[in-house]
Amino acid sequence: MAGARDENAPPEARGDTDDALLTVRAAEGDEDAFAVLVQSHAPALIRLATRLLGGRAEAEDAVQDAFINAWRRLPEFHQRSSFGTWMYRIVTNRCLNVLRARKPVAPLEAAGELAAPEHSASPARIAEARDAVRELGEALDQLSVEQRACWVLRELDGQSYEFIADAVGISQEAVRARVFRARRCLTQAMGAWR
């Protein structure tokens, strides 16, 4: 469809010119312009926050807080980066703060049995998949919050090292190092599943 935005595209690949104009209008107090920015960027930001935090409700709260923060700080935004990159940075930092403040949680086994899936997979296959997901979750929990953020942005969100460095506020070399260490840790932790 011509003219449609790809919501999976990184913010810099979307209509930066439109975003720049909308950002200027929003900074001048135009709530409708800000609403368009929110509608445009919220799906990708919620996906990012969900991947970082592990839960949709907590992710939606983090993104909502980030947009409230952005609305308040719009007059300070001087467009050194795109609005989307700026929002990625705000959401990533909000998620990192949430992760750092988390108290240890009970293991997944304490949550009880999951409902049976609707498809017809064998019980052994279902048990194996649950074990793999549980072990991946445990492996991700072993990463530092910075490693997890960089790995999620690179491996799950497909962002460039330059983009991640800007979003997280560290150098590209630091991003590469964190992604490398995260990959190594996850590869070791998930070795039995290869």
CSV table of C-alpha atoms in Angstrom, one decimal:
chain,number,residue,atom,x,y,z
A,1,MET,CA,0.0,0.0,0.0
A,2,ALA,CA,1.6,3.3,-1.1
A,3,GLY,CA,2.2,5.8,1.6
A,4,ALA,CA,1.6,3.4,4.5
A,5,ARG,CA,4.1,3.3,7.3
A,6,ASP,CA,5.9,0.2,8.3
A,7,GLU,CA,5.4,0.0,12.0
A,8,ASN,CA,8.3,-2.4,12.3
A,9,ALA,CA,10.7,-0.1,10.6
A,10,PRO,CA,13.1,1.8,12.8
A,11,PRO,CA,12.0,5.3,13.7
A,12,GLU,CA,14.6,6.9,11.5
A,13,ALA,CA,13.3,5.0,8.4
A,14,ARG,CA,9.8,6.4,8.9
A,15,GLY,CA,8.6,9.9,8.0
A,16,ASP,CA,11.2,12.0,9.8
A,17,THR,CA,10.1,15.1,8.0
A,18,ASP,CA,6.5,14.5,9.2
A,19,ASP,CA,7.7,13.7,12.7
A,20,ALA,CA,9.9,16.9,12.8
A,21,LEU,CA,7.0,19.1,11.8
A,22,LEU,CA,4.7,17.3,14.3
A,23,THR,CA,7.3,17.6,17.0
A,24,VAL,CA,7.6,21.4,16.5
A,25,ARG,CA,3.8,21.8,16.5
A,26,ALA,CA,3.6,19.6,19.7
A,27,ALA,CA,6.3,21.6,21.4
A,28,GLU,CA,4.2,24.7,20.7
A,29,GLY,CA,1.3,23.0,22.6
A,30,ASP,CA,-0.6,21.3,19.8
A,31,GLU,CA,-2.1,18.2,21.5
A,32,ASP,CA,-3.4,16.8,18.3
A,33,ALA,CA,0.1,16.8,16.7
A,34,PHE,CA,1.4,15.0,19.8
A,35,ALA,CA,-1.4,12.5,19.6
A,36,VAL,CA,-0.4,11.7,16.0
A,37,LEU,CA,3.2,11.1,17.2
A,38,VAL,CA,2.0,8.8,20.0
A,39,GLN,CA,-0.2,6.8,17.7
A,40,SER,CA,2.6,6.5,15.2
A,41,HIS,CA,5.3,5.4,17.6
A,42,ALA,CA,3.5,3.6,20.4
A,43,PRO,CA,3.2,0.1,18.8
A,44,ALA,CA,7.0,-0.2,18.3
A,45,LEU,CA,7.7,1.3,21.7
A,46,ILE,CA,5.3,-1.1,23.5
A,47,ARG,CA,6.9,-4.1,21.6
A,48,LEU,CA,10.4,-2.8,22.8
A,49,ALA,CA,9.2,-2.4,26.4
A,50,THR,CA,7.4,-5.7,26.5
A,51,ARG,CA,10.6,-7.4,25.3
A,52,LEU,CA,12.7,-5.6,27.9
A,53,LEU,CA,10.3,-6.0,30.8
A,54,GLY,CA,8.6,-9.3,30.0
A,55,GLY,CA,5.0,-8.2,30.5
A,56,ARG,CA,2.6,-6.3,28.4
A,57,ALA,CA,0.9,-4.3,31.3
A,58,GLU,CA,4.2,-3.2,32.8
A,59,ALA,CA,5.4,-2.3,29.3
A,60,GLU,CA,2.3,-0.2,28.5
A,61,ASP,CA,2.8,1.7,31.8
A,62,ALA,CA,6.4,2.3,31.0
A,63,VAL,CA,5.6,3.7,27.5
A,64,GLN,CA,2.7,5.8,28.9
A,65,ASP,CA,5.2,7.3,31.5
A,66,ALA,CA,7.7,7.9,28.7
A,67,PHE,CA,5.1,9.8,26.6
A,68,ILE,CA,4.1,11.9,29.6
A,69,ASN,CA,7.7,12.7,30.2
A,70,ALA,CA,8.3,13.5,26.5
A,71,TRP,CA,5.2,15.8,26.5
A,72,ARG,CA,6.6,17.7,29.4
A,73,ARG,CA,10.1,17.9,27.9
A,74,LEU,CA,9.2,18.7,24.3
A,75,PRO,CA,10.2,22.4,24.6
A,76,GLU,CA,13.7,21.1,25.5
A,77,PHE,CA,13.9,18.7,22.5
A,78,HIS,CA,16.2,20.4,20.0
A,79,GLN,CA,15.9,17.6,17.3
A,80,ARG,CA,19.5,16.5,17.5
A,81,SER,CA,18.0,13.1,16.8
A,82,SER,CA,14.7,12.0,15.4
A,83,PHE,CA,11.6,12.0,17.7
A,84,GLY,CA,11.5,8.2,17.4
A,85,THR,CA,15.1,7.8,18.5
A,86,TRP,CA,14.4,10.2,21.4
A,87,MET,CA,11.4,8.1,22.4
A,88,TYR,CA,13.4,4.9,22.2
A,89,ARG,CA,16.0,6.4,24.5
A,90,ILE,CA,13.3,7.6,27.0
A,91,VAL,CA,11.5,4.2,26.9
A,92,THR,CA,14.7,2.2,27.2
A,93,ASN,CA,15.9,4.3,30.2
A,94,ARG,CA,12.4,3.9,31.8
A,95,CYS,CA,12.6,0.1,31.3
A,96,LEU,CA,16.1,0.0,32.7
A,97,ASN,CA,15.0,1.9,35.8
A,98,VAL,CA,12.1,-0.5,36.2
A,99,LEU,CA,14.4,-3.6,35.8
A,100,ARG,CA,16.9,-2.2,38.3
A,101,ALA,CA,14.1,-1.5,40.9
A,102,ARG,CA,12.6,-5.0,40.6
A,103,LYS,CA,12.5,-7.2,43.6
A,104,PRO,CA,13.4,-10.8,42.9
A,105,VAL,CA,10.3,-12.7,41.8
A,106,ALA,CA,9.1,-16.2,42.5
A,107,PRO,CA,10.1,-18.8,40.0
A,108,LEU,CA,7.7,-19.6,37.1
A,109,GLU,CA,6.8,-22.9,38.7
A,110,ALA,CA,5.1,-21.0,41.6
A,111,ALA,CA,2.6,-19.5,39.1
A,112,GLY,CA,0.8,-22.8,38.6
A,113,GLU,CA,-0.1,-24.7,35.5
A,114,LEU,CA,-0.6,-23.0,32.2
A,115,ALA,CA,-3.8,-23.6,30.3
A,116,ALA,CA,-3.4,-26.3,27.6
A,117,PRO,CA,-2.7,-24.8,24.1
A,118,GLU,CA,-5.5,-25.0,21.5
A,119,HIS,CA,-3.3,-26.7,18.9
A,120,SER,CA,-2.7,-30.4,18.8
A,121,ALA,CA,1.0,-30.7,19.8
A,122,SER,CA,2.2,-33.8,21.7
A,123,PRO,CA,2.5,-33.4,25.4
A,124,ALA,CA,6.2,-34.1,25.2
A,125,ARG,CA,6.7,-31.3,22.7
A,126,ILE,CA,4.7,-28.9,24.8
A,127,ALA,CA,6.7,-29.8,27.9
A,128,GLU,CA,10.0,-29.3,25.9
A,129,ALA,CA,8.9,-25.9,24.6
A,130,ARG,CA,7.9,-24.8,28.1
A,131,ASP,CA,11.3,-25.9,29.4
A,132,ALA,CA,13.1,-24.0,26.7
A,133,VAL,CA,11.1,-20.8,27.3
A,134,ARG,CA,11.7,-21.1,31.1
A,135,GLU,CA,15.4,-21.6,30.6
A,136,LEU,CA,15.6,-18.7,28.1
A,137,GLY,CA,13.8,-16.5,30.7
A,138,GLU,CA,16.2,-17.5,33.4
A,139,ALA,CA,19.2,-16.9,31.0
A,140,LEU,CA,17.8,-13.4,30.2
A,141,ASP,CA,17.4,-12.7,33.9
A,142,GLN,CA,21.2,-13.5,34.4
A,143,LEU,CA,22.1,-10.7,32.0
A,144,SER,CA,22.8,-7.2,33.4
A,145,VAL,CA,20.0,-4.8,32.6
A,146,GLU,CA,22.3,-3.0,30.1
A,147,GLN,CA,23.2,-6.2,28.3
A,148,ARG,CA,19.6,-7.2,28.1
A,149,ALA,CA,18.6,-3.9,26.7
A,150,CYS,CA,21.3,-3.9,24.1
A,151,TRP,CA,20.6,-7.5,23.1
A,152,VAL,CA,16.8,-7.0,22.8
A,153,LEU,CA,17.3,-3.8,20.7
A,154,ARG,CA,19.8,-5.6,18.4
A,155,GLU,CA,18.5,-9.2,18.2
A,156,LEU,CA,14.8,-8.8,18.7
A,157,ASP,CA,14.2,-5.3,17.4
A,158,GLY,CA,16.9,-5.4,14.7
A,159,GLN,CA,18.3,-2.0,15.5
A,160,SER,CA,21.7,-0.8,14.3
A,161,TYR,CA,24.6,-0.4,16.8
A,162,GLU,CA,24.5,3.4,16.1
A,163,PHE,CA,20.8,3.5,16.9
A,164,ILE,CA,21.2,1.5,20.1
A,165,ALA,CA,24.2,3.6,21.2
A,166,ASP,CA,22.0,6.8,20.8
A,167,ALA,CA,19.0,5.2,22.5
A,168,VAL,CA,20.8,3.8,25.5
A,169,GLY,CA,23.3,6.7,25.7
A,170,ILE,CA,26.5,4.8,25.4
A,171,SER,CA,29.2,4.4,22.8
A,172,GLN,CA,28.8,2.0,19.8
A,173,GLU,CA,31.8,0.1,21.2
A,174,ALA,CA,30.1,-0.4,24.5
A,175,VAL,CA,27.0,-1.6,22.7
A,176,ARG,CA,29.0,-4.1,20.7
A,177,ALA,CA,30.6,-5.4,23.9
A,178,ARG,CA,27.3,-5.7,25.7
A,179,VAL,CA,25.7,-7.5,22.8
A,180,PHE,CA,28.7,-9.8,22.5
A,181,ARG,CA,28.7,-10.7,26.2
A,182,ALA,CA,24.9,-11.2,26.2
A,183,ARG,CA,25.1,-13.6,23.1
A,184,ARG,CA,27.9,-15.5,24.8
A,185,CYS,CA,26.0,-15.9,28.1
A,186,LEU,CA,22.8,-16.9,26.3
A,187,THR,CA,24.6,-19.4,24.0
A,188,GLN,CA,26.2,-21.0,27.1
A,189,ALA,CA,22.9,-21.1,29.0
A,190,MET,CA,20.9,-22.5,26.1
A,191,GLY,CA,23.6,-24.9,24.9
A,192,ALA,CA,21.5,-27.9,25.6
A,193,TRP,CA,18.8,-26.7,23.3
A,194,ARG,CA,20.9,-26.4,20.2
